[in-house]
């Protein structure tokens, strides 16, 4: 019986192959980005506000006449005190709006916006310039990234995975 058990064990271990899955993966990537130029300009309109107490308006404040290429003008008001000796207040506010500009659109040259309309609210984002921007990944996984000029981004990565089941 011992021989049978010994032979059975040998047969069992000899017939059972090793079962293992091995997976190896290498993933690499380079991302090179150059920012685009942009501008946003919002014209501000003209406004006029008048308030007061114990005053009489002689000449009403008013906007001037509109002419192409210029902002609205303004003529201030004239007032007199209604009851002499009593307290009075008078407030007049004028905000001059943006004129009609000679530059209505922008052109990007070499990543730069050379001329913009000048309005009351203007936001400018300068564009990137690639310059020497470059990147490579060698077969051994070595990453080489060359910096570009302003407004550029370079990202390189190598991921190695080893899975044993």
PDB file of C-alpha atoms in Angstrom:
ATOM      1  CA  UNK A   1       0.000   0.000   0.000  1.00  0.00           C
ATOM      2  CA  UNK A   2       2.908   2.283   0.692  1.00  0.00           C
ATOM      3  CA  UNK A   3       4.278   1.758  -2.781  1.00  0.00           C
ATOM      4  CA  UNK A   4       0.927   2.584  -4.320  1.00  0.00           C
ATOM      5  CA  UNK A   5       0.659   5.825  -2.318  1.00  0.00           C
ATOM      6  CA  UNK A   6       4.262   6.777  -3.182  1.00  0.00           C
ATOM      7  CA  UNK A   7       3.721   6.096  -6.904  1.00  0.00           C
ATOM      8  CA  UNK A   8       0.395   7.954  -6.842  1.00  0.00           C
ATOM      9  CA  UNK A   9       2.025  11.023  -5.262  1.00  0.00           C
ATOM     10  CA  UNK A  10       4.856  10.995  -7.796  1.00  0.00           C
ATOM     11  CA  UNK A  11       2.382  10.718 -10.650  1.00  0.00           C
ATOM     12  CA  UNK A  12       0.234  13.516  -9.268  1.00  0.00           C
ATOM     13  CA  UNK A  13       3.133  15.978  -8.876  1.00  0.00           C
ATOM     14  CA  UNK A  14       4.727  14.974 -12.175  1.00  0.00           C
ATOM     15  CA  UNK A  15       1.464  15.406 -14.098  1.00  0.00           C
ATOM     16  CA  UNK A  16       0.531  18.798 -12.556  1.00  0.00           C
ATOM     17  CA  UNK A  17       2.104  21.539 -14.676  1.00  0.00           C
ATOM     18  CA  UNK A  18       2.883  24.932 -13.121  1.00  0.00           C
ATOM     19  CA  UNK A  19       0.105  27.398 -13.957  1.00  0.00           C
ATOM     20  CA  UNK A  20       1.171  31.063 -14.075  1.00  0.00           C
ATOM     21  CA  UNK A  21       0.288  33.938 -16.404  1.00  0.00           C
ATOM     22  CA  UNK A  22       2.883  36.691 -16.734  1.00  0.00           C
ATOM     23  CA  UNK A  23       2.015  39.916 -18.501  1.00  0.00           C
ATOM     24  CA  UNK A  24       4.477  42.738 -19.102  1.00  0.00           C
ATOM     25  CA  UNK A  25       3.355  46.050 -20.663  1.00  0.00           C
ATOM     26  CA  UNK A  26       5.237  49.277 -21.353  1.00  0.00           C
ATOM     27  CA  UNK A  27       3.225  52.402 -22.158  1.00  0.00           C
ATOM     28  CA  UNK A  28       4.863  55.706 -23.025  1.00  0.00           C
ATOM     29  CA  UNK A  29       3.570  59.087 -24.123  1.00  0.00           C
ATOM     30  CA  UNK A  30       4.695  62.644 -24.760  1.00  0.00           C
ATOM     31  CA  UNK A  31       2.282  65.593 -24.770  1.00  0.00           C
ATOM     32  CA  UNK A  32       3.411  68.943 -26.207  1.00  0.00           C
ATOM     33  CA  UNK A  33       1.048  71.946 -25.931  1.00  0.00           C
ATOM     34  CA  UNK A  34       1.296  75.538 -27.151  1.00  0.00           C
ATOM     35  CA  UNK A  35      -1.280  77.986 -25.720  1.00  0.00           C
ATOM     36  CA  UNK A  36      -3.363  79.986 -28.173  1.00  0.00           C
ATOM     37  CA  UNK A  37      -3.664  83.765 -28.048  1.00  0.00           C
ATOM     38  CA  UNK A  38      -7.001  85.303 -27.097  1.00  0.00           C
ATOM     39  CA  UNK A  39      -8.539  88.651 -26.323  1.00  0.00           C
ATOM     40  CA  UNK A  40     -11.885  89.728 -24.973  1.00  0.00           C
ATOM     41  CA  UNK A  41     -12.985  93.355 -24.982  1.00  0.00           C
ATOM     42  CA  UNK A  42     -16.269  94.793 -23.710  1.00  0.00           C
ATOM     43  CA  UNK A  43     -17.360  98.315 -24.511  1.00  0.00           C
ATOM     44  CA  UNK A  44     -18.686 100.387 -21.633  1.00  0.00           C
ATOM     45  CA  UNK A  45     -21.590 102.711 -22.323  1.00  0.00           C
ATOM     46  CA  UNK A  46     -21.955 106.280 -21.122  1.00  0.00           C
ATOM     47  CA  UNK A  47     -24.142 107.053 -18.127  1.00  0.00           C
ATOM     48  CA  UNK A  48     -25.377 110.225 -16.411  1.00  0.00           C
ATOM     49  CA  UNK A  49     -26.919 110.562 -12.968  1.00  0.00           C
ATOM     50  CA  UNK A  50     -28.215 113.682 -11.148  1.00  0.00           C
ATOM     51  CA  UNK A  51     -29.731 113.979  -7.683  1.00  0.00           C
ATOM     52  CA  UNK A  52     -30.207 116.747  -5.141  1.00  0.00           C
ATOM     53  CA  UNK A  53     -32.379 118.494  -2.606  1.00  0.00           C
ATOM     54  CA  UNK A  54     -33.178 122.193  -2.182  1.00  0.00           C
ATOM     55  CA  UNK A  55     -31.802 122.942  -5.644  1.00  0.00           C
ATOM     56  CA  UNK A  56     -33.408 124.118  -8.849  1.00  0.00           C
ATOM     57  CA  UNK A  57     -31.913 123.086 -12.139  1.00  0.00           C
ATOM     58  CA  UNK A  58     -31.274 125.895 -14.560  1.00  0.00           C
ATOM     59  CA  UNK A  59     -29.569 123.945 -17.336  1.00  0.00           C
ATOM     60  CA  UNK A  60     -30.146 120.201 -17.367  1.00  0.00           C
ATOM     61  CA  UNK A  61     -26.947 118.127 -17.732  1.00  0.00           C
ATOM     62  CA  UNK A  62     -26.937 116.142 -20.954  1.00  0.00           C
ATOM     63  CA  UNK A  63     -24.962 113.934 -23.254  1.00  0.00           C
ATOM     64  CA  UNK A  64     -23.193 115.603 -26.118  1.00  0.00           C
ATOM     65  CA  UNK A  65     -23.691 114.709 -29.726  1.00  0.00           C
ATOM     66  CA  UNK A  66     -22.413 111.419 -31.061  1.00  0.00           C
ATOM     67  CA  UNK A  67     -19.899 111.310 -33.860  1.00  0.00           C
ATOM     68  CA  UNK A  68     -18.187 108.224 -35.276  1.00  0.00           C
ATOM     69  CA  UNK A  69     -14.812 107.483 -33.735  1.00  0.00           C
ATOM     70  CA  UNK A  70     -15.419 109.428 -30.518  1.00  0.00           C
ATOM     71  CA  UNK A  71     -17.235 108.882 -27.251  1.00  0.00           C
ATOM     72  CA  UNK A  72     -20.313 110.837 -26.278  1.00  0.00           C
ATOM     73  CA  UNK A  73     -19.585 114.276 -24.939  1.00  0.00           C
ATOM     74  CA  UNK A  74     -21.114 115.765 -21.803  1.00  0.00           C
ATOM     75  CA  UNK A  75     -22.498 119.143 -20.833  1.00  0.00           C
ATOM     76  CA  UNK A  76     -22.736 119.648 -17.034  1.00  0.00           C
ATOM     77  CA  UNK A  77     -25.876 121.060 -15.460  1.00  0.00           C
ATOM     78  CA  UNK A  78     -26.287 124.437 -13.751  1.00  0.00           C
ATOM     79  CA  UNK A  79     -28.298 124.847 -10.581  1.00  0.00           C
ATOM     80  CA  UNK A  80     -29.363 127.435  -8.002  1.00  0.00           C
ATOM     81  CA  UNK A  81     -30.291 127.001  -4.360  1.00  0.00           C
ATOM     82  CA  UNK A  82     -34.067 127.053  -3.947  1.00  0.00           C
ATOM     83  CA  UNK A  83     -34.299 128.368  -0.358  1.00  0.00           C
ATOM     84  CA  UNK A  84     -31.326 130.503   0.648  1.00  0.00           C
ATOM     85  CA  UNK A  85     -29.868 129.653   4.051  1.00  0.00           C
ATOM     86  CA  UNK A  86     -31.284 126.100   4.117  1.00  0.00           C
ATOM     87  CA  UNK A  87     -29.065 123.081   3.629  1.00  0.00           C
ATOM     88  CA  UNK A  88     -28.801 121.657   0.140  1.00  0.00           C
ATOM     89  CA  UNK A  89     -27.162 118.800  -1.711  1.00  0.00           C
ATOM     90  CA  UNK A  90     -26.400 118.218  -5.349  1.00  0.00           C
ATOM     91  CA  UNK A  91     -24.687 115.285  -7.041  1.00  0.00           C
ATOM     92  CA  UNK A  92     -23.929 114.851 -10.709  1.00  0.00           C
ATOM     93  CA  UNK A  93     -22.097 111.800 -12.058  1.00  0.00           C
ATOM     94  CA  UNK A  94     -21.024 111.179 -15.625  1.00  0.00           C
ATOM     95  CA  UNK A  95     -19.229 108.079 -16.895  1.00  0.00           C
ATOM     96  CA  UNK A  96     -17.837 108.552 -20.376  1.00  0.00           C
ATOM     97  CA  UNK A  97     -18.300 105.407 -22.425  1.00  0.00           C
ATOM     98  CA  UNK A  98     -15.875 103.896 -24.880  1.00  0.00           C
ATOM     99  CA  UNK A  99     -15.470 105.506 -28.251  1.00  0.00           C
ATOM    100  CA  UNK A 100     -15.737 103.597 -31.497  1.00  0.00           C
ATOM    101  CA  UNK A 101     -12.216 102.234 -31.987  1.00  0.00           C
ATOM    102  CA  UNK A 102     -10.225 102.103 -35.173  1.00  0.00           C
ATOM    103  CA  UNK A 103      -9.230  98.500 -34.348  1.00  0.00           C
ATOM    104  CA  UNK A 104     -12.352  96.303 -34.219  1.00  0.00           C
ATOM    105  CA  UNK A 105     -10.656  92.921 -34.507  1.00  0.00           C
ATOM    106  CA  UNK A 106      -7.293  91.439 -33.659  1.00  0.00           C
ATOM    107  CA  UNK A 107      -4.717  89.511 -35.617  1.00  0.00           C
ATOM    108  CA  UNK A 108      -2.284  87.092 -34.026  1.00  0.00           C
ATOM    109  CA  UNK A 109       1.273  87.269 -35.393  1.00  0.00           C
ATOM    110  CA  UNK A 110       3.842  84.784 -34.081  1.00  0.00           C
ATOM    111  CA  UNK A 111       1.735  84.079 -30.981  1.00  0.00           C
ATOM    112  CA  UNK A 112       1.429  87.790 -30.141  1.00  0.00           C
ATOM    113  CA  UNK A 113      -1.558  90.116 -30.475  1.00  0.00           C
ATOM    114  CA  UNK A 114       0.061  93.362 -31.739  1.00  0.00           C
ATOM    115  CA  UNK A 115      -2.995  95.668 -31.584  1.00  0.00           C
ATOM    116  CA  UNK A 116      -6.145  95.511 -29.478  1.00  0.00           C
ATOM    117  CA  UNK A 117      -9.171  97.721 -29.119  1.00  0.00           C
ATOM    118  CA  UNK A 118      -8.889  99.643 -25.863  1.00  0.00           C
ATOM    119  CA  UNK A 119     -12.184  99.408 -24.049  1.00  0.00           C
ATOM    120  CA  UNK A 120     -13.255  99.909 -20.461  1.00  0.00           C
ATOM    121  CA  UNK A 121     -12.899  96.158 -19.887  1.00  0.00           C
ATOM    122  CA  UNK A 122     -10.200  94.276 -21.818  1.00  0.00           C
ATOM    123  CA  UNK A 123      -8.647  90.863 -21.079  1.00  0.00           C
ATOM    124  CA  UNK A 124      -5.676  89.638 -23.135  1.00  0.00           C
ATOM    125  CA  UNK A 125      -4.027  86.220 -23.091  1.00  0.00           C
ATOM    126  CA  UNK A 126      -0.770  86.143 -24.968  1.00  0.00           C
ATOM    127  CA  UNK A 127      -0.254  83.118 -27.151  1.00  0.00           C
ATOM    128  CA  UNK A 128       2.537  80.638 -26.675  1.00  0.00           C
ATOM    129  CA  UNK A 129       5.519  80.351 -28.984  1.00  0.00           C
ATOM    130  CA  UNK A 130       6.785  76.820 -29.607  1.00  0.00           C
ATOM    131  CA  UNK A 131      10.439  77.818 -29.948  1.00  0.00           C
ATOM    132  CA  UNK A 132      12.498  74.634 -29.431  1.00  0.00           C
ATOM    133  CA  UNK A 133       9.645  72.666 -27.834  1.00  0.00           C
ATOM    134  CA  UNK A 134      10.269  68.944 -28.413  1.00  0.00           C
ATOM    135  CA  UNK A 135      10.104  65.580 -26.681  1.00  0.00           C
ATOM    136  CA  UNK A 136      11.222  62.002 -27.284  1.00  0.00           C
ATOM    137  CA  UNK A 137      11.151  58.664 -25.467  1.00  0.00           C
ATOM    138  CA  UNK A 138      13.927  56.203 -26.271  1.00  0.00           C
ATOM    139  CA  UNK A 139      13.434  52.430 -26.387  1.00  0.00           C
ATOM    140  CA  UNK A 140      15.095  52.110 -22.966  1.00  0.00           C
ATOM    141  CA  UNK A 141      12.456  54.484 -21.486  1.00  0.00           C
ATOM    142  CA  UNK A 142      14.700  57.549 -21.257  1.00  0.00           C
ATOM    143  CA  UNK A 143      12.652  60.740 -21.657  1.00  0.00           C
ATOM    144  CA  UNK A 144      14.119  63.839 -23.305  1.00  0.00           C
ATOM    145  CA  UNK A 145      12.097  67.052 -23.171  1.00  0.00           C
ATOM    146  CA  UNK A 146      13.290  70.377 -24.613  1.00  0.00           C
ATOM    147  CA  UNK A 147      11.610  73.458 -23.161  1.00  0.00           C
ATOM    148  CA  UNK A 148       9.758  75.778 -25.497  1.00  0.00           C
ATOM    149  CA  UNK A 149       9.165  79.494 -25.178  1.00  0.00           C
ATOM    150  CA  UNK A 150       6.451  81.187 -23.130  1.00  0.00           C
ATOM    151  CA  UNK A 151       3.012  79.565 -23.036  1.00  0.00           C
ATOM    152  CA  UNK A 152       4.168  75.980 -23.678  1.00  0.00           C
ATOM    153  CA  UNK A 153       3.784  72.725 -21.760  1.00  0.00           C
ATOM    154  CA  UNK A 154       5.641  69.427 -22.182  1.00  0.00           C
ATOM    155  CA  UNK A 155       4.740  66.243 -20.291  1.00  0.00           C
ATOM    156  CA  UNK A 156       6.409  62.857 -20.734  1.00  0.00           C
ATOM    157  CA  UNK A 157       5.709  59.570 -18.986  1.00  0.00           C
ATOM    158  CA  UNK A 158       6.664  55.915 -19.117  1.00  0.00           C
ATOM    159  CA  UNK A 159       4.523  53.328 -17.302  1.00  0.00           C
ATOM    160  CA  UNK A 160       5.743  49.748 -16.839  1.00  0.00           C
ATOM    161  CA  UNK A 161       3.329  47.069 -15.642  1.00  0.00           C
ATOM    162  CA  UNK A 162       4.215  43.547 -14.577  1.00  0.00           C
ATOM    163  CA  UNK A 163       1.323  41.233 -13.685  1.00  0.00           C
ATOM    164  CA  UNK A 164       1.823  37.694 -12.387  1.00  0.00           C
ATOM    165  CA  UNK A 165      -1.235  35.509 -11.813  1.00  0.00           C
TER     166      UNK A 165
END
